[in-house]
Amino acid sequence: MKYFLGIDGGQSHTTALVADATGRVLGQGRAGASNHTRAPGGRERLIRAVTKSVGEALASAGLFKSKSIGDVRFASAHLAMTGEPEDKVEIVSELLQAEHLIVGHDAPGALAGALAGGEGVIVLAGTGTVACGQTASGKFAQVGGHGYMFGDEGGAFSIAKDALSVALMMEDCERPQALSKELIGHFKRPNLKAIAEDFYAGELSRDRLASFAVRVDKLAKRKDPAAVEILDVAGEALAAMAVSCVTRLELFNGKISFGGGVFKSRLVRDIFEEIVMTELPDAEIVAPRFGPEVGALLLAYRQAGKKITPRLLANVADSQKEQ
């Protein structure tokens, strides 16, 4: 029996799926973050994440009877990873055995999952942002993904950064905002300046700052004008990425999907959809069919020359809905 492996590795967690040659998912495993191997402890974090997630997936499939995941040889494995996948190739090659092994960016995996391997475009907005798309003929385009210093407009970090910037500016003008109180309470700092200083000093991580985006959405739901404006800008930026990607691919009547925590905001979604449908009236906005881990599995099949849609087991399907 030949087995296939798909892994989605991100900034918060790593998910692995093991399936057979017919497309039936046999097991699933989860672990912690697997991004940024260049950062201190990054290599060790990646090794732990891949070892744990694949080990759990093999165990739940009843296939793991060894002390090392490297003792299992897959027909094909695809890892869709956030951040510098090129740096992960050597590490992953020491951990896994596969006839076809590819470590790629996370966006194509999310695209494949969302559209079940079909053509179209996806916009991802988590901590950072990126959009990508592919035509039926194989033409690929990517927009964004330039990191928090030079891009990531519309992402959670950008939203939180804008919130802190606005609050600091209003404080300088002696016009305190609701944002100020929320920021101080969320980060448990004595004042706004301490939040900024701790970020510059590395005591407040980028991911931790990005977590404030959820609070911005809650304020926007209460009609706070500053929060509403920040999310309007985020939705506009994400829509612009979709339009740019569609235009580059000339998929004007294609499907556009979305993913990432920022899209849980109804306000962001509404702005995004309104602008996209105004700019691209013949396009169709669709909710993701599958998650990025299924997309990675689809790419594992594809790189082995198999075109297949996995038949998700009940427990895997349920976990997809929960996420």
PDB file of C-alpha atoms in Angstrom:
ATOM      1  CA  MET A   1       0.000   0.000   0.000  1.00  0.00           C
ATOM      2  CA  LYS A   2       1.301   3.455  -0.912  1.00  0.00           C
ATOM      3  CA  TYR A   3       0.742   6.356   1.470  1.00  0.00           C
ATOM      4  CA  PHE A   4       0.645  10.097   0.878  1.00  0.00           C
ATOM      5  CA  LEU A   5       1.424  12.949   3.280  1.00  0.00           C
ATOM      6  CA  GLY A   6       0.257  16.548   3.335  1.00  0.00           C
ATOM      7  CA  ILE A   7       1.468  19.061   5.933  1.00  0.00           C
ATOM      8  CA  ASP A   8       0.337  22.628   6.540  1.00  0.00           C
ATOM      9  CA  GLY A   9       2.906  24.426   8.686  1.00  0.00           C
ATOM     10  CA  GLY A  10       2.124  27.865  10.030  1.00  0.00           C
ATOM     11  CA  GLN A  11       2.870  30.475  12.661  1.00  0.00           C
ATOM     12  CA  SER A  12       0.504  28.993  15.223  1.00  0.00           C
ATOM     13  CA  HIS A  13       0.238  25.285  14.457  1.00  0.00           C
ATOM     14  CA  THR A  14       1.220  22.454  12.117  1.00  0.00           C
ATOM     15  CA  THR A  15      -1.233  19.868  10.768  1.00  0.00           C
ATOM     16  CA  ALA A  16      -0.390  16.618   8.972  1.00  0.00           C
ATOM     17  CA  LEU A  17      -2.691  14.293   7.030  1.00  0.00           C
ATOM     18  CA  VAL A  18      -1.841  10.747   5.944  1.00  0.00           C
ATOM     19  CA  ALA A  19      -3.930   9.171   3.173  1.00  0.00           C
ATOM     20  CA  ASP A  20      -3.909   6.127   0.929  1.00  0.00           C
ATOM     21  CA  ALA A  21      -3.639   5.960  -2.857  1.00  0.00           C
ATOM     22  CA  THR A  22      -7.428   6.179  -3.315  1.00  0.00           C
ATOM     23  CA  GLY A  23      -7.707   9.553  -1.586  1.00  0.00           C
ATOM     24  CA  ARG A  24      -9.007   8.222   1.727  1.00  0.00           C
ATOM     25  CA  VAL A  25      -7.619  10.150   4.703  1.00  0.00           C
ATOM     26  CA  LEU A  26      -6.371   7.674   7.288  1.00  0.00           C
ATOM     27  CA  GLY A  27      -4.997   9.859  10.045  1.00  0.00           C
ATOM     28  CA  GLN A  28      -4.422  13.397  11.252  1.00  0.00           C
ATOM     29  CA  GLY A  29      -1.853  14.907  13.618  1.00  0.00           C
ATOM     30  CA  ARG A  30      -1.273  18.373  15.060  1.00  0.00           C
ATOM     31  CA  ALA A  31       1.677  20.162  16.614  1.00  0.00           C
ATOM     32  CA  GLY A  32       2.968  23.668  17.321  1.00  0.00           C
ATOM     33  CA  ALA A  33       4.389  26.340  15.034  1.00  0.00           C
ATOM     34  CA  SER A  34       6.903  25.501  12.311  1.00  0.00           C
ATOM     35  CA  ASN A  35       7.788  28.892  10.857  1.00  0.00           C
ATOM     36  CA  HIS A  36      10.957  31.007  10.654  1.00  0.00           C
ATOM     37  CA  THR A  37      13.783  28.491  10.971  1.00  0.00           C
ATOM     38  CA  ARG A  38      16.317  31.342  10.845  1.00  0.00           C
ATOM     39  CA  ALA A  39      15.061  32.683  14.164  1.00  0.00           C
ATOM     40  CA  PRO A  40      16.632  31.427  17.417  1.00  0.00           C
ATOM     41  CA  GLY A  41      15.320  27.939  18.136  1.00  0.00           C
ATOM     42  CA  GLY A  42      13.622  27.791  14.735  1.00  0.00           C
ATOM     43  CA  ARG A  43      15.316  24.609  13.554  1.00  0.00           C
ATOM     44  CA  GLU A  44      14.398  22.761  16.737  1.00  0.00           C
ATOM     45  CA  ARG A  45      10.824  24.083  16.551  1.00  0.00           C
ATOM     46  CA  LEU A  46      10.436  22.785  12.990  1.00  0.00           C
ATOM     47  CA  ILE A  47      11.811  19.357  13.902  1.00  0.00           C
ATOM     48  CA  ARG A  48       9.403  19.077  16.847  1.00  0.00           C
ATOM     49  CA  ALA A  49       6.425  20.196  14.781  1.00  0.00           C
ATOM     50  CA  VAL A  50       7.027  17.816  11.868  1.00  0.00           C
ATOM     51  CA  THR A  51       7.948  14.879  14.103  1.00  0.00           C
ATOM     52  CA  LYS A  52       4.919  15.296  16.368  1.00  0.00           C
ATOM     53  CA  SER A  53       2.311  16.033  13.684  1.00  0.00           C
ATOM     54  CA  VAL A  54       3.432  13.232  11.357  1.00  0.00           C
ATOM     55  CA  GLY A  55       3.868  10.828  14.265  1.00  0.00           C
ATOM     56  CA  GLU A  56       0.316  11.504  15.468  1.00  0.00           C
ATOM     57  CA  ALA A  57      -1.090  11.158  11.948  1.00  0.00           C
ATOM     58  CA  LEU A  58       0.650   7.821  11.438  1.00  0.00           C
ATOM     59  CA  ALA A  59      -0.422   6.596  14.873  1.00  0.00           C
ATOM     60  CA  SER A  60      -4.071   7.513  14.298  1.00  0.00           C
ATOM     61  CA  ALA A  61      -3.861   5.690  10.962  1.00  0.00           C
ATOM     62  CA  GLY A  62      -2.484   2.602  12.713  1.00  0.00           C
ATOM     63  CA  LEU A  63       0.734   2.780  10.699  1.00  0.00           C
ATOM     64  CA  PHE A  64       3.281   4.023  13.227  1.00  0.00           C
ATOM     65  CA  LYS A  65       5.112   1.111  14.829  1.00  0.00           C
ATOM     66  CA  SER A  66       8.577   2.611  14.873  1.00  0.00           C
ATOM     67  CA  LYS A  67      10.472   5.132  16.962  1.00  0.00           C
ATOM     68  CA  SER A  68      11.208   7.310  13.940  1.00  0.00           C
ATOM     69  CA  ILE A  69       8.868   8.828  11.360  1.00  0.00           C
ATOM     70  CA  GLY A  70      11.774   8.461   8.927  1.00  0.00           C
ATOM     71  CA  ASP A  71      11.210   4.689   8.886  1.00  0.00           C
ATOM     72  CA  VAL A  72       7.986   5.214   6.915  1.00  0.00           C
ATOM     73  CA  ARG A  73       8.513   5.846   3.207  1.00  0.00           C
ATOM     74  CA  PHE A  74       5.742   7.846   1.564  1.00  0.00           C
ATOM     75  CA  ALA A  75       4.905   7.688  -2.111  1.00  0.00           C
ATOM     76  CA  SER A  76       4.659  11.473  -2.039  1.00  0.00           C
ATOM     77  CA  ALA A  77       4.816  14.223   0.589  1.00  0.00           C
ATOM     78  CA  HIS A  78       4.111  17.931   0.261  1.00  0.00           C
ATOM     79  CA  LEU A  79       4.789  20.467   3.009  1.00  0.00           C
ATOM     80  CA  ALA A  80       3.079  23.847   2.598  1.00  0.00           C
ATOM     81  CA  MET A  81       5.034  26.074   4.986  1.00  0.00           C
ATOM     82  CA  THR A  82       4.845  29.670   6.143  1.00  0.00           C
ATOM     83  CA  GLY A  83       8.103  31.607   5.683  1.00  0.00           C
ATOM     84  CA  GLU A  84      11.290  30.725   3.812  1.00  0.00           C
ATOM     85  CA  PRO A  85      10.478  27.117   2.733  1.00  0.00           C
ATOM     86  CA  GLU A  86      13.848  26.924   1.021  1.00  0.00           C
ATOM     87  CA  ASP A  87      15.529  26.916   4.434  1.00  0.00           C
ATOM     88  CA  LYS A  88      13.422  23.965   5.548  1.00  0.00           C
ATOM     89  CA  VAL A  89      14.268  21.557   2.712  1.00  0.00           C
ATOM     90  CA  GLU A  90      17.464  20.197   4.269  1.00  0.00           C
ATOM     91  CA  ILE A  91      15.857  19.744   7.697  1.00  0.00           C
ATOM     92  CA  VAL A  92      12.745  18.038   6.325  1.00  0.00           C
ATOM     93  CA  SER A  93      14.810  15.747   4.110  1.00  0.00           C
ATOM     94  CA  GLU A  94      16.535  14.432   7.224  1.00  0.00           C
ATOM     95  CA  LEU A  95      13.190  13.691   8.884  1.00  0.00           C
ATOM     96  CA  LEU A  96      11.048  12.215   6.112  1.00  0.00           C
ATOM     97  CA  GLN A  97      11.404   9.658   3.342  1.00  0.00           C
ATOM     98  CA  ALA A  98       9.314  10.031   0.191  1.00  0.00           C
ATOM     99  CA  GLU A  99       9.618   9.167  -3.474  1.00  0.00           C
ATOM    100  CA  HIS A 100       8.406  12.708  -4.191  1.00  0.00           C
ATOM    101  CA  LEU A 101       9.163  15.290  -1.493  1.00  0.00           C
ATOM    102  CA  ILE A 102       8.487  19.011  -1.899  1.00  0.00           C
ATOM    103  CA  VAL A 103       8.658  21.812   0.654  1.00  0.00           C
ATOM    104  CA  GLY A 104       6.794  24.825  -0.697  1.00  0.00           C
ATOM    105  CA  HIS A 105       5.033  28.000   0.379  1.00  0.00           C
ATOM    106  CA  ASP A 106       1.768  27.769   2.309  1.00  0.00           C
ATOM    107  CA  ALA A 107      -0.304  29.838  -0.138  1.00  0.00           C
ATOM    108  CA  PRO A 108      -0.501  27.224  -2.955  1.00  0.00           C
ATOM    109  CA  GLY A 109      -1.581  24.636  -0.389  1.00  0.00           C
ATOM    110  CA  ALA A 110      -4.350  26.897   0.858  1.00  0.00           C
ATOM    111  CA  LEU A 111      -5.403  27.581  -2.744  1.00  0.00           C
ATOM    112  CA  ALA A 112      -5.538  23.885  -3.604  1.00  0.00           C
ATOM    113  CA  GLY A 113      -7.595  23.128  -0.506  1.00  0.00           C
ATOM    114  CA  ALA A 114     -10.009  26.030  -0.846  1.00  0.00           C
ATOM    115  CA  LEU A 115     -10.835  25.277  -4.483  1.00  0.00           C
ATOM    116  CA  ALA A 116     -10.349  21.486  -4.274  1.00  0.00           C
ATOM    117  CA  GLY A 117      -7.529  21.664  -6.800  1.00  0.00           C
ATOM    118  CA  GLY A 118      -9.449  23.814  -9.286  1.00  0.00           C
ATOM    119  CA  GLU A 119      -8.384  27.098 -10.859  1.00  0.00           C
ATOM    120  CA  GLY A 120      -8.971  30.420  -9.164  1.00  0.00           C
ATOM    121  CA  VAL A 121      -7.535  32.833  -6.605  1.00  0.00           C
ATOM    122  CA  ILE A 122      -7.259  32.866  -2.823  1.00  0.00           C
ATOM    123  CA  VAL A 123      -6.483  35.737  -0.461  1.00  0.00           C
ATOM    124  CA  LEU A 124      -4.980  34.774   2.897  1.00  0.00           C
ATOM    125  CA  ALA A 125      -5.061  37.142   5.854  1.00  0.00           C
ATOM    126  CA  GLY A 126      -3.618  35.810   9.081  1.00  0.00           C
ATOM    127  CA  THR A 127      -0.801  37.559  10.910  1.00  0.00           C
ATOM    128  CA  GLY A 128       0.426  38.547   7.446  1.00  0.00           C
ATOM    129  CA  THR A 129      -1.181  38.531   4.009  1.00  0.00           C
ATOM    130  CA  VAL A 130      -0.654  36.999   0.591  1.00  0.00           C
ATOM    131  CA  ALA A 131      -2.772  36.200  -2.450  1.00  0.00           C
ATOM    132  CA  CYS A 132      -2.132  33.640  -5.146  1.00  0.00           C
ATOM    133  CA  GLY A 133      -3.925  32.001  -8.010  1.00  0.00           C
ATOM    134  CA  GLN A 134      -3.540  29.451 -10.740  1.00  0.00           C
ATOM    135  CA  THR A 135      -5.241  28.793 -14.065  1.00  0.00           C
ATOM    136  CA  ALA A 136      -6.260  25.407 -15.428  1.00  0.00           C
ATOM    137  CA  SER A 137      -3.275  25.614 -17.792  1.00  0.00           C
ATOM    138  CA  GLY A 138      -0.883  25.971 -14.836  1.00  0.00           C
ATOM    139  CA  LYS A 139      -0.131  29.702 -14.959  1.00  0.00           C
ATOM    140  CA  PHE A 140       0.600  30.868 -11.403  1.00  0.00           C
ATOM    141  CA  ALA A 141       0.664  34.338  -9.840  1.00  0.00           C
ATOM    142  CA  GLN A 142       1.329  35.605  -6.330  1.00  0.00           C
ATOM    143  CA  VAL A 143       0.673  39.033  -4.842  1.00  0.00           C
ATOM    144  CA  GLY A 144       1.981  40.221  -1.480  1.00  0.00           C
ATOM    145  CA  GLY A 145       3.686  38.010   1.055  1.00  0.00           C
ATOM    146  CA  HIS A 146       6.430  40.596   1.597  1.00  0.00           C
ATOM    147  CA  GLY A 147       6.471  40.456   5.387  1.00  0.00           C
ATOM    148  CA  TYR A 148       5.449  42.897   8.082  1.00  0.00           C
ATOM    149  CA  MET A 149       8.153  45.470   7.286  1.00  0.00           C
ATOM    150  CA  PHE A 150       7.411  45.834   3.590  1.00  0.00           C
ATOM    151  CA  GLY A 151       3.863  44.561   3.143  1.00  0.00           C
ATOM    152  CA  ASP A 152       1.195  42.429   4.858  1.00  0.00           C
ATOM    153  CA  GLU A 153      -1.436  45.154   4.514  1.00  0.00           C
ATOM    154  CA  GLY A 154      -4.778  43.893   5.784  1.00  0.00           C
ATOM    155  CA  GLY A 155      -3.241  41.292   8.082  1.00  0.00           C
ATOM    156  CA  ALA A 156      -3.681  41.016  11.836  1.00  0.00           C
ATOM    157  CA  PHE A 157      -0.303  42.593  12.567  1.00  0.00           C
ATOM    158  CA  SER A 158      -1.068  45.530  10.285  1.00  0.00           C
ATOM    159  CA  ILE A 159      -4.478  46.010  11.937  1.00  0.00           C
ATOM    160  CA  ALA A 160      -2.958  45.952  15.434  1.00  0.00           C
ATOM    161  CA  LYS A 161      -0.100  48.252  14.384  1.00  0.00           C
ATOM    162  CA  ASP A 162      -2.563  50.736  12.913  1.00  0.00           C
ATOM    163  CA  ALA A 163      -4.602  50.612  16.122  1.00  0.00           C
ATOM    164  CA  LEU A 164      -1.572  51.411  18.250  1.00  0.00           C
ATOM    165  CA  SER A 165      -0.484  54.160  15.851  1.00  0.00           C
ATOM    166  CA  VAL A 166      -3.899  55.817  15.949  1.00  0.00           C
ATOM    167  CA  ALA A 167      -4.100  55.548  19.740  1.00  0.00           C
ATOM    168  CA  LEU A 168      -0.642  57.089  20.164  1.00  0.00           C
ATOM    169  CA  MET A 169      -1.454  59.906  17.768  1.00  0.00           C
ATOM    170  CA  MET A 170      -4.728  60.674  19.537  1.00  0.00           C
ATOM    171  CA  GLU A 171      -2.959  60.606  22.898  1.00  0.00           C
ATOM    172  CA  ASP A 172      -0.447  63.162  21.597  1.00  0.00           C
ATOM    173  CA  CYS A 173      -3.420  65.353  20.632  1.00  0.00           C
ATOM    174  CA  GLU A 174      -4.946  64.812  24.082  1.00  0.00           C
ATOM    175  CA  ARG A 175      -7.909  63.052  22.484  1.00  0.00           C
ATOM    176  CA  PRO A 176      -7.896  59.573  24.083  1.00  0.00           C
ATOM    177  CA  GLN A 177      -9.718  56.820  22.199  1.00  0.00           C
ATOM    178  CA  ALA A 178     -11.488  53.617  23.208  1.00  0.00           C
ATOM    179  CA  LEU A 179      -8.582  51.930  21.474  1.00  0.00           C
ATOM    180  CA  SER A 180      -6.227  53.238  24.164  1.00  0.00           C
ATOM    181  CA  LYS A 181      -8.052  51.564  27.028  1.00  0.00           C
ATOM    182  CA  GLU A 182      -8.393  48.309  25.087  1.00  0.00           C
ATOM    183  CA  LEU A 183      -4.693  48.266  24.165  1.00  0.00           C
ATOM    184  CA  ILE A 184      -3.507  48.894  27.719  1.00  0.00           C
ATOM    185  CA  GLY A 185      -5.852  46.248  29.087  1.00  0.00           C
ATOM    186  CA  HIS A 186      -5.049  43.664  26.428  1.00  0.00           C
ATOM    187  CA  PHE A 187      -1.284  43.906  26.792  1.00  0.00           C
ATOM    188  CA  LYS A 188      -1.356  44.638  30.541  1.00  0.00           C
ATOM    189  CA  ARG A 189       0.986  47.624  30.221  1.00  0.00           C
ATOM    190  CA  PRO A 190       0.820  50.886  32.203  1.00  0.00           C
ATOM    191  CA  ASN A 191       0.474  53.035  29.090  1.00  0.00           C
ATOM    192  CA  LEU A 192       0.601  53.042  25.286  1.00  0.00           C
ATOM    193  CA  LYS A 193       4.245  54.061  25.147  1.00  0.00           C
ATOM    194  CA  ALA A 194       5.208  50.942  27.104  1.00  0.00           C
ATOM    195  CA  ILE A 195       3.539  48.762  24.484  1.00  0.00           C
ATOM    196  CA  ALA A 196       5.533  50.370  21.668  1.00  0.00           C
ATOM    197  CA  GLU A 197       8.795  50.268  23.649  1.00  0.00           C
ATOM    198  CA  ASP A 198       8.347  46.611  24.548  1.00  0.00           C
ATOM    199  CA  PHE A 199       7.743  45.762  20.890  1.00  0.00           C
ATOM    200  CA  TYR A 200      10.904  47.583  19.820  1.00  0.00           C
ATOM    201  CA  ALA A 201      12.834  45.819  22.585  1.00  0.00           C
ATOM    202  CA  GLY A 202      11.630  42.398  21.453  1.00  0.00           C
ATOM    203  CA  GLU A 203       9.712  41.816  24.676  1.00  0.00           C
ATOM    204  CA  LEU A 204       6.424  41.902  22.802  1.00  0.00           C
ATOM    205  CA  SER A 205       6.443  39.582  19.782  1.00  0.00           C
ATOM    206  CA  ARG A 206       4.934  40.309  16.406  1.00  0.00           C
ATOM    207  CA  ASP A 207       2.397  37.519  16.853  1.00  0.00           C
ATOM    208  CA  ARG A 208       1.462  38.835  20.299  1.00  0.00           C
ATOM    209  CA  LEU A 209       0.895  42.342  18.930  1.00  0.00           C
ATOM    210  CA  ALA A 210      -1.155  40.883  16.081  1.00  0.00           C
ATOM    211  CA  SER A 211      -3.484  39.240  18.609  1.00  0.00           C
ATOM    212  CA  PHE A 212      -5.010  42.661  19.255  1.00  0.00           C
ATOM    213  CA  ALA A 213      -6.742  42.546  15.860  1.00  0.00           C
ATOM    214  CA  VAL A 214      -9.564  40.557  17.475  1.00  0.00           C
ATOM    215  CA  ARG A 215     -10.159  43.417  19.947  1.00  0.00           C
ATOM    216  CA  VAL A 216     -10.272  45.904  17.059  1.00  0.00           C
ATOM    217  CA  ASP A 217     -13.035  43.837  15.483  1.00  0.00           C
ATOM    218  CA  LYS A 218     -15.001  43.818  18.757  1.00  0.00           C
ATOM    219  CA  LEU A 219     -14.713  47.603  18.987  1.00  0.00           C
ATOM    220  CA  ALA A 220     -15.842  47.928  15.380  1.00  0.00           C
ATOM    221  CA  LYS A 221     -18.929  45.866  16.171  1.00  0.00           C
ATOM    222  CA  ARG A 222     -19.708  48.485  18.838  1.00  0.00           C
ATOM    223  CA  LYS A 223     -19.428  51.147  16.094  1.00  0.00           C
ATOM    224  CA  ASP A 224     -16.181  52.664  17.389  1.00  0.00           C
ATOM    225  CA  PRO A 225     -15.253  54.981  14.480  1.00  0.00           C
ATOM    226  CA  ALA A 226     -11.480  54.471  14.704  1.00  0.00           C
ATOM    227  CA  ALA A 227     -11.826  50.669  14.740  1.00  0.00           C
ATOM    228  CA  VAL A 228     -14.304  50.720  11.858  1.00  0.00           C
ATOM    229  CA  GLU A 229     -11.933  52.825   9.751  1.00  0.00           C
ATOM    230  CA  ILE A 230      -8.982  50.522  10.482  1.00  0.00           C
ATOM    231  CA  LEU A 231     -10.952  47.456   9.365  1.00  0.00           C
ATOM    232  CA  ASP A 232     -12.283  49.288   6.313  1.00  0.00           C
ATOM    233  CA  VAL A 233      -8.688  49.910   5.249  1.00  0.00           C
ATOM    234  CA  ALA A 234      -7.822  46.260   5.863  1.00  0.00           C
ATOM    235  CA  GLY A 235     -10.743  45.058   3.740  1.00  0.00           C
ATOM    236  CA  GLU A 236      -9.788  47.447   0.949  1.00  0.00           C
ATOM    237  CA  ALA A 237      -6.186  46.201   0.965  1.00  0.00           C
ATOM    238  CA  LEU A 238      -7.269  42.559   0.780  1.00  0.00           C
ATOM    239  CA  ALA A 239      -9.689  43.314  -2.050  1.00  0.00           C
ATOM    240  CA  ALA A 240      -6.915  45.070  -3.968  1.00  0.00           C
ATOM    241  CA  MET A 241      -4.761  41.962  -3.681  1.00  0.00           C
ATOM    242  CA  ALA A 242      -7.565  39.801  -5.076  1.00  0.00           C
ATOM    243  CA  VAL A 243      -8.176  42.139  -7.985  1.00  0.00           C
ATOM    244  CA  SER A 244      -4.462  42.344  -8.788  1.00  0.00           C
ATOM    245  CA  CYS A 245      -4.055  38.562  -8.770  1.00  0.00           C
ATOM    246  CA  VAL A 246      -7.148  37.987 -10.913  1.00  0.00           C
ATOM    247  CA  THR A 247      -5.985  40.631 -13.397  1.00  0.00           C
ATOM    248  CA  ARG A 248      -2.536  39.089 -13.735  1.00  0.00           C
ATOM    249  CA  LEU A 249      -4.095  35.697 -14.467  1.00  0.00           C
ATOM    250  CA  GLU A 250      -6.985  37.084 -16.556  1.00  0.00           C
ATOM    251  CA  LEU A 251      -9.424  34.963 -14.544  1.00  0.00           C
ATOM    252  CA  PHE A 252     -12.145  37.605 -14.606  1.00  0.00           C
ATOM    253  CA  ASN A 253     -14.988  35.101 -14.356  1.00  0.00           C
ATOM    254  CA  GLY A 254     -13.181  32.697 -11.999  1.00  0.00           C
ATOM    255  CA  LYS A 255     -13.566  31.764  -8.356  1.00  0.00           C
ATOM    256  CA  ILE A 256     -12.074  33.794  -5.512  1.00  0.00           C
ATOM    257  CA  SER A 257     -11.728  32.289  -2.051  1.00  0.00           C
ATOM    258  CA  PHE A 258     -10.290  33.491   1.235  1.00  0.00           C
ATOM    259  CA  GLY A 259      -8.693  32.213   4.417  1.00  0.00           C
ATOM    260  CA  GLY A 260      -7.055  33.273   7.663  1.00  0.00           C
ATOM    261  CA  GLY A 261      -8.283  34.680  10.947  1.00  0.00           C
ATOM    262  CA  VAL A 262      -8.822  38.245   9.710  1.00  0.00           C
ATOM    263  CA  PHE A 263     -11.651  37.049   7.467  1.00  0.00           C
ATOM    264  CA  LYS A 264     -13.584  36.011  10.567  1.00  0.00           C
ATOM    265  CA  SER A 265     -14.396  39.709  10.870  1.00  0.00           C
ATOM    266  CA  ARG A 266     -17.777  40.305   9.242  1.00  0.00           C
ATOM    267  CA  LEU A 267     -16.853  43.925   8.562  1.00  0.00           C
ATOM    268  CA  VAL A 268     -13.649  42.988   6.747  1.00  0.00           C
ATOM    269  CA  ARG A 269     -15.498  40.333   4.743  1.00  0.00           C
ATOM    270  CA  ASP A 270     -18.253  42.761   3.756  1.00  0.00           C
ATOM    271  CA  ILE A 271     -15.804  45.419   2.553  1.00  0.00           C
ATOM    272  CA  PHE A 272     -13.720  42.800   0.741  1.00  0.00           C
ATOM    273  CA  GLU A 273     -16.693  41.274  -1.049  1.00  0.00           C
ATOM    274  CA  GLU A 274     -18.252  44.626  -1.948  1.00  0.00           C
ATOM    275  CA  ILE A 275     -15.078  45.928  -3.600  1.00  0.00           C
ATOM    276  CA  VAL A 276     -14.216  42.657  -5.337  1.00  0.00           C
ATOM    277  CA  MET A 277     -17.688  42.268  -6.824  1.00  0.00           C
ATOM    278  CA  THR A 278     -17.680  45.907  -7.948  1.00  0.00           C
ATOM    279  CA  GLU A 279     -14.293  45.543  -9.642  1.00  0.00           C
ATOM    280  CA  LEU A 280     -14.875  41.979 -10.875  1.00  0.00           C
ATOM    281  CA  PRO A 281     -18.633  41.575 -11.464  1.00  0.00           C
ATOM    282  CA  ASP A 282     -18.213  38.260 -13.313  1.00  0.00           C
ATOM    283  CA  ALA A 283     -16.160  36.616 -10.568  1.00  0.00           C
ATOM    284  CA  GLU A 284     -17.562  34.311  -7.888  1.00  0.00           C
ATOM    285  CA  ILE A 285     -16.552  34.549  -4.226  1.00  0.00           C
ATOM    286  CA  VAL A 286     -16.661  31.132  -2.559  1.00  0.00           C
ATOM    287  CA  ALA A 287     -15.959  29.854   0.933  1.00  0.00           C
ATOM    288  CA  PRO A 288     -13.018  27.416   1.173  1.00  0.00           C
ATOM    289  CA  ARG A 289     -14.058  23.831   0.448  1.00  0.00           C
ATOM    290  CA  PHE A 290     -11.180  22.286   2.395  1.00  0.00           C
ATOM    291  CA  GLY A 291      -8.462  23.538   4.717  1.00  0.00           C
ATOM    292  CA  PRO A 292      -4.813  24.068   3.735  1.00  0.00           C
ATOM    293  CA  GLU A 293      -3.717  20.661   5.079  1.00  0.00           C
ATOM    294  CA  VAL A 294      -6.028  18.990   2.563  1.00  0.00           C
ATOM    295  CA  GLY A 295      -4.589  21.320  -0.047  1.00  0.00           C
ATOM    296  CA  ALA A 296      -1.088  20.136   0.816  1.00  0.00           C
ATOM    297  CA  LEU A 297      -2.307  16.546   0.443  1.00  0.00           C
ATOM    298  CA  LEU A 298      -3.805  17.343  -2.948  1.00  0.00           C
ATOM    299  CA  LEU A 299      -0.437  18.755  -4.027  1.00  0.00           C
ATOM    300  CA  ALA A 300       1.261  15.578  -2.793  1.00  0.00           C
ATOM    301  CA  TYR A 301      -0.989  13.565  -5.107  1.00  0.00           C
ATOM    302  CA  ARG A 302      -0.459  16.018  -7.955  1.00  0.00           C
ATOM    303  CA  GLN A 303       3.341  15.890  -7.770  1.00  0.00           C
ATOM    304  CA  ALA A 304       3.106  12.084  -7.975  1.00  0.00           C
ATOM    305  CA  GLY A 305       0.968  12.350 -11.106  1.00  0.00           C
ATOM    306  CA  LYS A 306      -2.373  11.599  -9.439  1.00  0.00           C
ATOM    307  CA  LYS A 307      -5.417  13.880  -9.693  1.00  0.00           C
ATOM    308  CA  ILE A 308      -7.692  13.119  -6.796  1.00  0.00           C
ATOM    309  CA  THR A 309      -9.992  14.713  -4.216  1.00  0.00           C
ATOM    310  CA  PRO A 310      -9.538  13.137  -0.776  1.00  0.00           C
ATOM    311  CA  ARG A 311     -12.563  11.394   0.704  1.00  0.00           C
ATOM    312  CA  LEU A 312     -12.414  12.845   4.190  1.00  0.00           C
ATOM    313  CA  LEU A 313     -13.163  10.565   7.096  1.00  0.00           C
ATOM    314  CA  ALA A 314     -15.846  11.787   9.506  1.00  0.00           C
ATOM    315  CA  ASN A 315     -13.421  12.838  12.240  1.00  0.00           C
ATOM    316  CA  VAL A 316     -11.237  14.783   9.822  1.00  0.00           C
ATOM    317  CA  ALA A 317     -14.254  16.489   8.286  1.00  0.00           C
ATOM    318  CA  ASP A 318     -15.474  17.491  11.730  1.00  0.00           C
ATOM    319  CA  SER A 319     -12.100  18.948  12.668  1.00  0.00           C
ATOM    320  CA  GLN A 320     -12.116  20.971   9.445  1.00  0.00           C
ATOM    321  CA  LYS A 321     -15.458  22.535  10.431  1.00  0.00           C
ATOM    322  CA  GLU A 322     -14.255  23.324  13.931  1.00  0.00           C
ATOM    323  CA  GLN A 323     -11.285  25.263  12.582  1.00  0.00           C
TER     324      GLN A 323
END
